[in-house]
PDB file of C-alpha atoms in Angstrom:
ATOM      1  CA  MET A  13       0.000   0.000   0.000  1.00 52.00           C
ATOM      2  CA  GLN A  14       1.164   3.520  -0.779  1.00 52.00           C
ATOM      3  CA  ILE A  15       0.640   6.266   1.785  1.00 50.00           C
ATOM      4  CA  LYS A  16      -0.699   9.504   0.266  1.00 42.00           C
ATOM      5  CA  ALA A  17      -0.986  13.102   1.490  1.00 35.00           C
ATOM      6  CA  LEU A  18      -0.269  12.459   5.150  1.00 37.00           C
ATOM      7  CA  ALA A  19      -1.188  14.660   8.083  1.00 35.00           C
ATOM      8  CA  ALA A  20      -1.931  13.680  11.658  1.00 36.00           C
ATOM      9  CA  LEU A  21      -1.709  14.385  15.353  1.00 35.00           C
ATOM     10  CA  PHE A  22       1.588  13.896  17.144  1.00 34.00           C
ATOM     11  CA  LEU A  23       2.209  11.517  20.009  1.00 36.00           C
ATOM     12  CA  SER A  24       5.339  10.663  21.915  1.00 36.00           C
ATOM     13  CA  ASN A  25       5.831   7.427  23.809  1.00 40.00           C
ATOM     14  CA  ALA A  26       8.779   5.905  25.637  1.00 41.00           C
ATOM     15  CA  CYS A  27      10.198   4.356  22.492  1.00 53.00           C
ATOM     16  CA  ALA A  28       9.707   7.336  20.212  1.00 44.00           C
ATOM     17  CA  ALA A  29      11.008   9.780  22.796  1.00 40.00           C
ATOM     18  CA  ALA A  30      14.280   7.885  23.044  1.00 42.00           C
ATOM     19  CA  ASN A  31      15.034   7.631  19.352  1.00 43.00           C
ATOM     20  CA  SER A  32      17.273   9.829  17.253  1.00 48.00           C
ATOM     21  CA  ALA A  33      14.476  10.589  14.768  1.00 58.00           C
ATOM     22  CA  LYS A  34      12.356  13.444  16.113  1.00 73.00           C
ATOM     23  CA  TYR A  35       9.666  12.709  13.575  1.00 85.00           C
ATOM     24  CA  PRO A  36       5.972  13.532  13.910  1.00 87.00           C
ATOM     25  CA  LEU A  37       3.908  10.386  14.234  1.00 89.00           C
ATOM     26  CA  PHE A  38       1.313   9.582  11.600  1.00 92.00           C
ATOM     27  CA  TYR A  39      -1.437   7.162  12.621  1.00 94.00           C
ATOM     28  CA  ASP A  40      -2.774   4.768  10.037  1.00 92.00           C
ATOM     29  CA  THR A  41      -4.261   1.261   9.923  1.00 96.00           C
ATOM     30  CA  THR A  42      -1.491  -0.149   7.734  1.00 96.00           C
ATOM     31  CA  TRP A  43       2.085   1.189   8.155  1.00 97.00           C
ATOM     32  CA  ALA A  44       4.516   1.111  11.068  1.00 98.00           C
ATOM     33  CA  GLY A  45       8.043   2.516  10.880  1.00 97.00           C
ATOM     34  CA  PRO A  46      10.104   5.484   9.695  1.00 97.00           C
ATOM     35  CA  VAL A  47       9.929   7.401   6.438  1.00 96.00           C
ATOM     36  CA  ARG A  48      12.954   9.507   5.466  1.00 96.00           C
ATOM     37  CA  PHE A  49      12.467  12.339   2.972  1.00 94.00           C
ATOM     38  CA  ALA A  50      15.182  12.985   0.392  1.00 94.00           C
ATOM     39  CA  ASP A  51      16.960  16.255   1.203  1.00 89.00           C
ATOM     40  CA  ASN A  52      16.428  19.098  -1.283  1.00 77.00           C
ATOM     41  CA  TYR A  53      14.144  16.964  -3.449  1.00 78.00           C
ATOM     42  CA  ASN A  54      11.612  18.806  -5.609  1.00 73.00           C
ATOM     43  CA  THR A  55       8.801  16.666  -7.018  1.00 68.00           C
ATOM     44  CA  SER A  56       7.877  19.296  -9.616  1.00 64.00           C
ATOM     45  CA  SER A  57      11.346  19.268 -11.192  1.00 64.00           C
ATOM     46  CA  ASN A  58      11.233  15.604 -12.257  1.00 65.00           C
ATOM     47  CA  THR A  59      14.557  14.963 -10.520  1.00 71.00           C
ATOM     48  CA  THR A  60      15.816  11.897  -8.686  1.00 80.00           C
ATOM     49  CA  GLY A  61      16.128  11.760  -4.902  1.00 93.00           C
ATOM     50  CA  PHE A  62      17.142   8.444  -3.373  1.00 96.00           C
ATOM     51  CA  THR A  63      18.322   5.770  -5.816  1.00 97.00           C
ATOM     52  CA  ILE A  64      19.205   3.115  -3.217  1.00 98.00           C
ATOM     53  CA  ALA A  65      17.477   1.856  -0.077  1.00 99.00           C
ATOM     54  CA  GLU A  66      18.763  -1.075   1.917  1.00 99.00           C
ATOM     55  CA  ALA A  67      18.722  -2.866   5.243  1.00 99.00           C
ATOM     56  CA  THR A  68      19.150  -6.293   6.807  1.00 99.00           C
ATOM     57  CA  LEU A  69      15.845  -7.675   8.090  1.00 99.00           C
ATOM     58  CA  VAL A  70      16.027 -10.042  11.078  1.00 99.00           C
ATOM     59  CA  MET A  71      13.225 -12.619  10.956  1.00 99.00           C
ATOM     60  CA  PRO A  72      11.387 -12.472  14.296  1.00 99.00           C
ATOM     61  CA  HIS A  73       9.559 -15.186  16.200  1.00 99.00           C
ATOM     62  CA  LEU A  74       5.835 -15.068  15.398  1.00 99.00           C
ATOM     63  CA  SER A  75       3.002 -15.908  17.764  1.00 98.00           C
ATOM     64  CA  ILE A  76      -0.769 -15.467  17.959  1.00 98.00           C
ATOM     65  CA  PRO A  77      -1.542 -12.032  19.438  1.00 98.00           C
ATOM     66  CA  LYS A  78      -3.352 -11.883  22.766  1.00 96.00           C
ATOM     67  CA  LYS A  79      -5.688  -9.096  21.693  1.00 94.00           C
ATOM     68  CA  PRO A  80      -5.670  -8.853  17.885  1.00 95.00           C
ATOM     69  CA  HIS A  81      -7.692  -6.250  16.067  1.00 94.00           C
ATOM     70  CA  LYS A  82      -9.842  -9.167  14.913  1.00 94.00           C
ATOM     71  CA  LYS A  83      -9.597 -12.923  15.273  1.00 95.00           C
ATOM     72  CA  ALA A  84      -8.342 -14.556  12.091  1.00 95.00           C
ATOM     73  CA  LYS A  85      -7.450 -17.916  10.593  1.00 96.00           C
ATOM     74  CA  GLN A  86      -4.047 -16.501   9.617  1.00 97.00           C
ATOM     75  CA  TYR A  87      -2.028 -13.614  11.059  1.00 98.00           C
ATOM     76  CA  THR A  88       0.257 -11.805   8.627  1.00 98.00           C
ATOM     77  CA  ALA A  89       2.585  -8.819   8.356  1.00 99.00           C
ATOM     78  CA  SER A  90       4.595  -7.458   5.442  1.00 99.00           C
ATOM     79  CA  TYR A  91       8.161  -6.493   6.450  1.00 99.00           C
ATOM     80  CA  TRP A  92       9.876  -4.372   3.793  1.00 99.00           C
ATOM     81  CA  ILE A  93      11.949  -1.444   2.581  1.00 99.00           C
ATOM     82  CA  GLY A  94      10.784   0.891  -0.156  1.00 98.00           C
ATOM     83  CA  LEU A  95      11.252   3.946  -2.331  1.00 97.00           C
ATOM     84  CA  ASP A  96       8.527   6.523  -3.023  1.00 94.00           C
ATOM     85  CA  GLY A  97       5.763   5.192  -0.792  1.00 90.00           C
ATOM     86  CA  TYR A  98       4.940   8.535   0.842  1.00 86.00           C
ATOM     87  CA  LEU A  99       3.606  10.989  -1.712  1.00 73.00           C
ATOM     88  CA  SER A 100       0.871  13.435  -2.546  1.00 59.00           C
ATOM     89  CA  SER A 101      -2.087  11.817  -4.305  1.00 60.00           C
ATOM     90  CA  GLU A 102      -1.622  14.312  -7.150  1.00 65.00           C
ATOM     91  CA  ILE A 103       1.830  12.954  -8.062  1.00 71.00           C
ATOM     92  CA  VAL A 104       2.100   9.913 -10.334  1.00 71.00           C
ATOM     93  CA  ARG A 105       4.719   7.690  -8.724  1.00 83.00           C
ATOM     94  CA  GLY A 106       5.018   4.001  -7.941  1.00 92.00           C
ATOM     95  CA  LEU A 107       6.160   2.471  -4.666  1.00 95.00           C
ATOM     96  CA  TRP A 108       9.132   0.156  -5.370  1.00 98.00           C
ATOM     97  CA  GLN A 109       9.490  -2.241  -2.445  1.00 98.00           C
ATOM     98  CA  ALA A 110      10.937  -5.602  -1.426  1.00 99.00           C
ATOM     99  CA  GLY A 111      11.033  -7.660   1.736  1.00 99.00           C
ATOM    100  CA  VAL A 112       9.364 -10.579   3.481  1.00 99.00           C
ATOM    101  CA  ILE A 113       5.749 -11.505   4.159  1.00 99.00           C
ATOM    102  CA  MET A 114       5.473 -13.250   7.548  1.00 99.00           C
ATOM    103  CA  SER A 115       2.532 -15.417   8.646  1.00 99.00           C
ATOM    104  CA  VAL A 116       1.549 -17.586  11.595  1.00 99.00           C
ATOM    105  CA  TRP A 117      -1.420 -19.935  11.976  1.00 98.00           C
ATOM    106  CA  PRO A 118      -3.216 -20.970  15.190  1.00 97.00           C
ATOM    107  CA  ASN A 119      -1.558 -24.405  15.045  1.00 97.00           C
ATOM    108  CA  GLY A 120       1.840 -22.713  15.362  1.00 96.00           C
ATOM    109  CA  THR A 121       2.914 -23.078  11.723  1.00 98.00           C
ATOM    110  CA  THR A 122       4.902 -20.114  10.431  1.00 99.00           C
ATOM    111  CA  GLU A 123       5.950 -18.967   6.973  1.00 99.00           C
ATOM    112  CA  TYR A 124       8.417 -16.335   5.738  1.00 99.00           C
ATOM    113  CA  THR A 125       8.152 -15.525   2.016  1.00 99.00           C
ATOM    114  CA  GLY A 126      10.300 -13.045   0.094  1.00 99.00           C
ATOM    115  CA  PHE A 127       8.555 -10.659  -2.276  1.00 99.00           C
ATOM    116  CA  HIS A 128       8.963  -7.537  -4.382  1.00 99.00           C
ATOM    117  CA  GLU A 129       6.358  -5.167  -5.748  1.00 98.00           C
ATOM    118  CA  TRP A 130       6.212  -2.045  -7.868  1.00 97.00           C
ATOM    119  CA  ILE A 131       2.850  -0.496  -7.118  1.00 93.00           C
ATOM    120  CA  PRO A 132       0.401  -0.264  -8.826  1.00 92.00           C
ATOM    121  CA  ASP A 133       1.345  -3.779 -10.057  1.00 95.00           C
ATOM    122  CA  ASP A 134       0.588  -6.802  -7.860  1.00 94.00           C
ATOM    123  CA  PRO A 135       3.309  -8.240  -5.600  1.00 96.00           C
ATOM    124  CA  ILE A 136       5.562 -11.053  -6.836  1.00 98.00           C
ATOM    125  CA  SER A 137       6.202 -13.827  -4.299  1.00 98.00           C
ATOM    126  CA  ILE A 138       9.620 -15.499  -4.302  1.00 99.00           C
ATOM    127  CA  SER A 139       9.415 -19.274  -4.093  1.00 98.00           C
ATOM    128  CA  PHE A 140      11.054 -21.165  -1.231  1.00 98.00           C
ATOM    129  CA  ALA A 141      13.297 -22.878  -3.778  1.00 98.00           C
ATOM    130  CA  LYS A 142      14.657 -19.519  -4.951  1.00 99.00           C
ATOM    131  CA  LEU A 143      14.977 -18.012  -1.465  1.00 99.00           C
ATOM    132  CA  ALA A 144      14.390 -20.077   1.668  1.00 99.00           C
ATOM    133  CA  ILE A 145      13.763 -17.985   4.794  1.00 99.00           C
ATOM    134  CA  SER A 146      13.258 -19.128   8.387  1.00 99.00           C
ATOM    135  CA  GLU A 147      12.888 -17.589  11.829  1.00 99.00           C
ATOM    136  CA  GLY A 148      16.122 -15.977  12.974  1.00 99.00           C
ATOM    137  CA  ASP A 149      17.539 -15.524   9.469  1.00 99.00           C
ATOM    138  CA  HIS A 150      19.124 -12.221   8.473  1.00 99.00           C
ATOM    139  CA  VAL A 151      17.907 -11.155   5.021  1.00 99.00           C
ATOM    140  CA  HIS A 152      19.802  -8.300   3.360  1.00 99.00           C
ATOM    141  CA  VAL A 153      17.498  -6.385   1.015  1.00 99.00           C
ATOM    142  CA  VAL A 154      18.704  -3.824  -1.528  1.00 99.00           C
ATOM    143  CA  LEU A 155      16.550  -1.674  -3.821  1.00 99.00           C
ATOM    144  CA  LYS A 156      18.059   0.372  -6.640  1.00 98.00           C
ATOM    145  CA  THR A 157      16.735   2.604  -9.409  1.00 98.00           C
ATOM    146  CA  THR A 158      18.289   4.024 -12.547  1.00 97.00           C
ATOM    147  CA  ASN A 159      17.081   6.093 -15.517  1.00 95.00           C
ATOM    148  CA  ASN A 160      15.506   8.690 -13.216  1.00 92.00           C
ATOM    149  CA  GLY A 161      13.435   6.063 -11.432  1.00 94.00           C
ATOM    150  CA  TYR A 162      12.085   4.340 -14.534  1.00 95.00           C
ATOM    151  CA  HIS A 163      14.118   1.157 -14.040  1.00 98.00           C
ATOM    152  CA  GLY A 164      14.650  -0.767 -10.818  1.00 98.00           C
ATOM    153  CA  SER A 165      16.486  -3.756  -9.440  1.00 99.00           C
ATOM    154  CA  THR A 166      16.419  -5.607  -6.157  1.00 99.00           C
ATOM    155  CA  SER A 167      18.376  -8.307  -4.405  1.00 99.00           C
ATOM    156  CA  LEU A 168      17.457 -10.333  -1.329  1.00 99.00           C
ATOM    157  CA  THR A 169      20.235 -12.349   0.283  1.00 99.00           C
ATOM    158  CA  ASN A 170      19.783 -14.744   3.185  1.00 99.00           C
ATOM    159  CA  LEU A 171      23.027 -14.078   5.063  1.00 99.00           C
ATOM    160  CA  ASN A 172      22.601 -17.307   7.047  1.00 99.00           C
ATOM    161  CA  THR A 173      22.550 -19.499   3.941  1.00 99.00           C
ATOM    162  CA  SER A 174      24.223 -17.218   1.333  1.00 99.00           C
ATOM    163  CA  GLN A 175      21.269 -17.802  -0.996  1.00 99.00           C
ATOM    164  CA  THR A 176      20.530 -14.730  -3.169  1.00 99.00           C
ATOM    165  CA  TYR A 177      17.580 -13.761  -5.329  1.00 99.00           C
ATOM    166  CA  THR A 178      17.840 -10.904  -7.861  1.00 99.00           C
ATOM    167  CA  HIS A 179      15.294  -9.190 -10.082  1.00 99.00           C
ATOM    168  CA  SER A 180      15.144  -6.140 -12.353  1.00 99.00           C
ATOM    169  CA  GLN A 181      12.302  -4.473 -14.239  1.00 98.00           C
ATOM    170  CA  ASP A 182      11.021  -1.278 -15.766  1.00 98.00           C
ATOM    171  CA  ALA A 183       8.502   0.881 -13.947  1.00 96.00           C
ATOM    172  CA  PRO A 184       4.913  -0.299 -14.487  1.00 96.00           C
ATOM    173  CA  THR A 185       2.739   1.395 -17.087  1.00 94.00           C
ATOM    174  CA  HIS A 186      -1.028   1.260 -17.185  1.00 85.00           C
ATOM    175  CA  TRP A 187      -2.652   0.413 -20.491  1.00 78.00           C
ATOM    176  CA  ARG A 188      -3.203   3.762 -22.219  1.00 75.00           C
ATOM    177  CA  GLY A 189      -2.162   5.368 -18.960  1.00 76.00           C
ATOM    178  CA  PRO A 190       0.825   6.816 -17.166  1.00 89.00           C
ATOM    179  CA  THR A 191       4.086   5.179 -16.123  1.00 92.00           C
ATOM    180  CA  PHE A 192       4.783   4.991 -12.378  1.00 93.00           C
ATOM    181  CA  PRO A 193       8.480   5.707 -11.719  1.00 93.00           C
ATOM    182  CA  ALA A 194      10.068   5.569  -8.272  1.00 94.00           C
ATOM    183  CA  GLN A 195      12.122   8.753  -8.197  1.00 93.00           C
ATOM    184  CA  GLY A 196      13.083   8.489  -4.560  1.00 94.00           C
ATOM    185  CA  ALA A 197      11.295  11.369  -2.872  1.00 93.00           C
ATOM    186  CA  SER A 198      11.298   9.156   0.217  1.00 95.00           C
ATOM    187  CA  ALA A 199      12.653   5.885   1.564  1.00 97.00           C
ATOM    188  CA  GLU A 200      10.777   3.640   3.980  1.00 98.00           C
ATOM    189  CA  TRP A 201      11.506   0.859   6.496  1.00 98.00           C
ATOM    190  CA  ILE A 202       8.116  -0.603   7.331  1.00 98.00           C
ATOM    191  CA  VAL A 203       6.060  -3.394   8.892  1.00 99.00           C
ATOM    192  CA  GLU A 204       2.657  -3.271   7.202  1.00 98.00           C
ATOM    193  CA  ALA A 205      -0.818  -4.666   7.652  1.00 97.00           C
ATOM    194  CA  GLY A 206      -1.266  -5.019   3.908  1.00 95.00           C
ATOM    195  CA  THR A 207      -3.918  -6.969   2.029  1.00 94.00           C
ATOM    196  CA  TYR A 208      -4.095 -10.466   0.652  1.00 92.00           C
ATOM    197  CA  LEU A 209      -4.275 -10.503  -3.138  1.00 86.00           C
ATOM    198  CA  ASN A 210      -7.944  -9.859  -3.982  1.00 85.00           C
ATOM    199  CA  GLY A 211      -8.730 -10.421  -0.319  1.00 88.00           C
ATOM    200  CA  PRO A 212      -9.075  -8.768   3.102  1.00 93.00           C
ATOM    201  CA  GLN A 213      -6.528  -6.782   5.059  1.00 96.00           C
ATOM    202  CA  TYR A 214      -3.906  -8.605   7.119  1.00 97.00           C
ATOM    203  CA  ILE A 215      -4.386  -8.998  10.858  1.00 97.00           C
ATOM    204  CA  PHE A 216      -1.035  -8.619  12.574  1.00 98.00           C
ATOM    205  CA  PRO A 217       0.695 -11.475  14.376  1.00 98.00           C
ATOM    206  CA  ASP A 218       2.722 -10.763  17.498  1.00 99.00           C
ATOM    207  CA  TRP A 219       6.281 -10.460  16.167  1.00 99.00           C
ATOM    208  CA  GLY A 220       7.852  -9.065  19.326  1.00 98.00           C
ATOM    209  CA  THR A 221      10.410  -6.749  17.734  1.00 98.00           C
ATOM    210  CA  ALA A 222      11.263  -6.536  14.035  1.00 99.00           C
ATOM    211  CA  SER A 223      14.695  -5.027  13.355  1.00 98.00           C
ATOM    212  CA  PHE A 224      16.257  -3.359  10.326  1.00 99.00           C
ATOM    213  CA  LEU A 225      20.051  -3.347  10.624  1.00 99.00           C
ATOM    214  CA  ASN A 226      22.491  -1.239   8.573  1.00 98.00           C
ATOM    215  CA  ALA A 227      19.550   0.711   7.186  1.00 99.00           C
ATOM    216  CA  ARG A 228      20.306   3.575   4.841  1.00 98.00           C
ATOM    217  CA  ALA A 229      19.188   5.393   1.696  1.00 98.00           C
ATOM    218  CA  CYS A 230      21.548   6.964  -0.862  1.00 97.00           C
ATOM    219  CA  ASN A 231      21.341   9.314  -3.814  1.00 95.00           C
ATOM    220  CA  LYS A 232      23.016   8.914  -7.196  1.00 93.00           C
ATOM    221  CA  ASN A 233      26.078  10.827  -5.980  1.00 92.00           C
ATOM    222  CA  GLY A 234      26.714   8.245  -3.274  1.00 94.00           C
ATOM    223  CA  GLN A 235      25.591  10.460  -0.393  1.00 95.00           C
ATOM    224  CA  CYS A 236      23.792   8.299   2.180  1.00 97.00           C
ATOM    225  CA  VAL A 237      21.552   8.972   5.173  1.00 96.00           C
ATOM    226  CA  PHE A 238      20.160   6.896   8.022  1.00 96.00           C
ATOM    227  CA  PRO A 239      16.405   6.473   8.559  1.00 95.00           C
ATOM    228  CA  GLY A 240      16.403   9.017  11.396  1.00 87.00           C
ATOM    229  CA  GLY A 241      16.521  12.787  11.185  1.00 84.00           C
ATOM    230  CA  SER A 242      14.939  16.034  12.300  1.00 86.00           C
ATOM    231  CA  LYS A 243      11.183  16.496  12.485  1.00 86.00           C
ATOM    232  CA  LYS A 244      11.168  18.097   9.005  1.00 88.00           C
ATOM    233  CA  GLN A 245      13.118  15.249   7.388  1.00 92.00           C
ATOM    234  CA  GLY A 246      10.586  12.476   7.791  1.00 92.00           C
ATOM    235  CA  SER A 247       7.640  10.892   9.532  1.00 92.00           C
ATOM    236  CA  MET A 248       7.104   7.954  11.863  1.00 94.00           C
ATOM    237  CA  THR A 249       4.104   5.803  11.007  1.00 95.00           C
ATOM    238  CA  ALA A 250       2.186   3.793  13.603  1.00 96.00           C
ATOM    239  CA  VAL A 251      -0.755   1.389  13.366  1.00 97.00           C
ATOM    240  CA  LEU A 252      -3.814   2.549  15.286  1.00 96.00           C
ATOM    241  CA  TRP A 253      -7.363   1.242  15.056  1.00 94.00           C
ATOM    242  CA  ASN A 254      -9.978   3.708  16.278  1.00 90.00           C
ATOM    243  CA  ASP A 255     -12.685   1.056  16.670  1.00 90.00           C
ATOM    244  CA  THR A 256     -10.660  -0.682  19.382  1.00 89.00           C
ATOM    245  CA  LYS A 257      -8.799   2.479  20.497  1.00 92.00           C
ATOM    246  CA  THR A 258      -5.656   0.373  20.390  1.00 96.00           C
ATOM    247  CA  LEU A 259      -2.139   1.221  19.242  1.00 96.00           C
ATOM    248  CA  TYR A 260      -0.433  -1.867  17.772  1.00 98.00           C
ATOM    249  CA  THR A 261       3.102  -0.651  17.020  1.00 97.00           C
ATOM    250  CA  ARG A 262       5.926   1.348  18.556  1.00 96.00           C
ATOM    251  CA  SER A 263       9.023   2.281  16.547  1.00 96.00           C
ATOM    252  CA  CYS A 264      12.529   3.470  17.387  1.00 94.00           C
ATOM    253  CA  VAL A 265      15.397   4.680  15.208  1.00 95.00           C
ATOM    254  CA  GLU A 266      18.974   4.887  16.398  1.00 94.00           C
ATOM    255  CA  LYS A 267      21.385   5.768  13.591  1.00 93.00           C
ATOM    256  CA  ASP A 268      21.182   2.829  11.113  1.00 97.00           C
ATOM    257  CA  HIS A 269      19.096   0.583  13.372  1.00 98.00           C
ATOM    258  CA  VAL A 270      15.287   0.562  13.190  1.00 98.00           C
ATOM    259  CA  SER A 271      13.191  -1.372  15.718  1.00 98.00           C
ATOM    260  CA  ILE A 272       9.445  -1.864  15.260  1.00 98.00           C
ATOM    261  CA  GLU A 273       7.721  -3.452  18.232  1.00 98.00           C
ATOM    262  CA  TYR A 274       4.314  -5.137  18.269  1.00 98.00           C
ATOM    263  CA  VAL A 275       2.248  -3.769  21.149  1.00 98.00           C
ATOM    264  CA  GLU A 276      -1.367  -3.734  22.259  1.00 97.00           C
ATOM    265  CA  GLU A 277      -1.722  -0.421  24.048  1.00 95.00           C
ATOM    266  CA  ARG A 278      -4.784   1.668  24.764  1.00 93.00           C
ATOM    267  CA  PHE A 279      -4.486   4.871  22.773  1.00 91.00           C
ATOM    268  CA  ILE A 280      -4.626   8.092  24.798  1.00 82.00           C
ATOM    269  CA  PRO A 281      -4.097  11.177  22.594  1.00 75.00           C
ATOM    270  CA  LYS A 282      -2.091  14.034  24.063  1.00 65.00           C
ATOM    271  CA  ARG A 283      -3.109  17.647  23.954  1.00 57.00           C
ATOM    272  CA  GLN A 284      -1.653  19.587  21.039  1.00 44.00           C
ATOM    273  CA  HIS A 285       0.659  21.832  23.076  1.00 39.00           C
ATOM    274  CA  GLU A 286       2.166  18.756  24.803  1.00 49.00           C
ATOM    275  CA  GLN A 287       2.760  17.114  21.427  1.00 48.00           C
ATOM    276  CA  ASP A 288       4.502  20.218  20.069  1.00 49.00           C
ATOM    277  CA  GLU A 289       6.706  20.571  23.156  1.00 48.00           C
ATOM    278  CA  GLN A 290       7.883  16.952  22.872  1.00 48.00           C
ATOM    279  CA  LEU A 291       8.967  17.535  19.299  1.00 46.00           C
ATOM    280  CA  GLU A 292      11.074  20.604  20.131  1.00 48.00           C
TER     281      GLU A 292
END
C-alpha cells in the first residue's frame, strides 16, 4: 500500500522519545516505521532523490496475538523497505518495495516468504526454492533505481545461507495510462498490515520486535543517510485502530538501526501543546 498526502496528530511514547528521529507520528491502519524524505528533493522538477534503499531484516519469532484487532485464521505482516511510498495523491509515482511476508497460523505453523512489488502492479512472491527464509535468518534487502526512477532492481540475500535472489524491471505502465516511476522522494523501512491478493486486510501477528540493521538510503552521488533525522526530514508511522482504540506498534530509530515493536496499548491522545513541546 502507498501512503498519500499524510497529516496527523503527534504523540510521543517511551520508544519514540528515546530515538534519534524526532519525527511527527502519523497514525494509520497499515504502516509502522520510519519514512525519510530525500533532502532538497523537488517533485515538480522531475529529478531523482534516493536511488538506493537497503537494510538487513532479522526474521522475528511469530506468535498469535493476545488481543488482535480481529480474530483470524491466519495472522500476517509485510516487512519491507521501499522507495517513493509517501507521496501526494496528485503525483504519479510508484512504490518500489521488497522484503518478506510473515505469517503464523493458530496451530503454530509459520511462513516467511520473500517478495517484491512495484505499485500499482501486484506483488511477486519469491518461491522457497529460490529463497528459503526461516525464523532468525538475516535477510539483506537492496533496492536500486536508474534512468531517473524508470528502471529498478532488487536483491534479497539470506546471510545465514548465502542464498541470493535478484530481479530487475522497468517501472509499471497502465494500459493507455501513465508510467509509475520511483524517483526516490522518500525511503521507507516498514512493517505493514497489507492486504491479501484480492482479499481482506492482514491482521497482525505478534512479532515481538522486528529489526532493520544497517539501514540507509543513498542518492546517485553516493551520499547516504540513516532512517532518522529532524522532524522536518521524515515521519514515523504507527498502526492505530480507532474502533478498538488500540495502538499496535511502537518504533525506534537509532542511527542505522530501526526497531518496530508489536504492542497492544490503549491509545490516549495528548493535547496539542504537549505534542509540540515533545517535538522541540
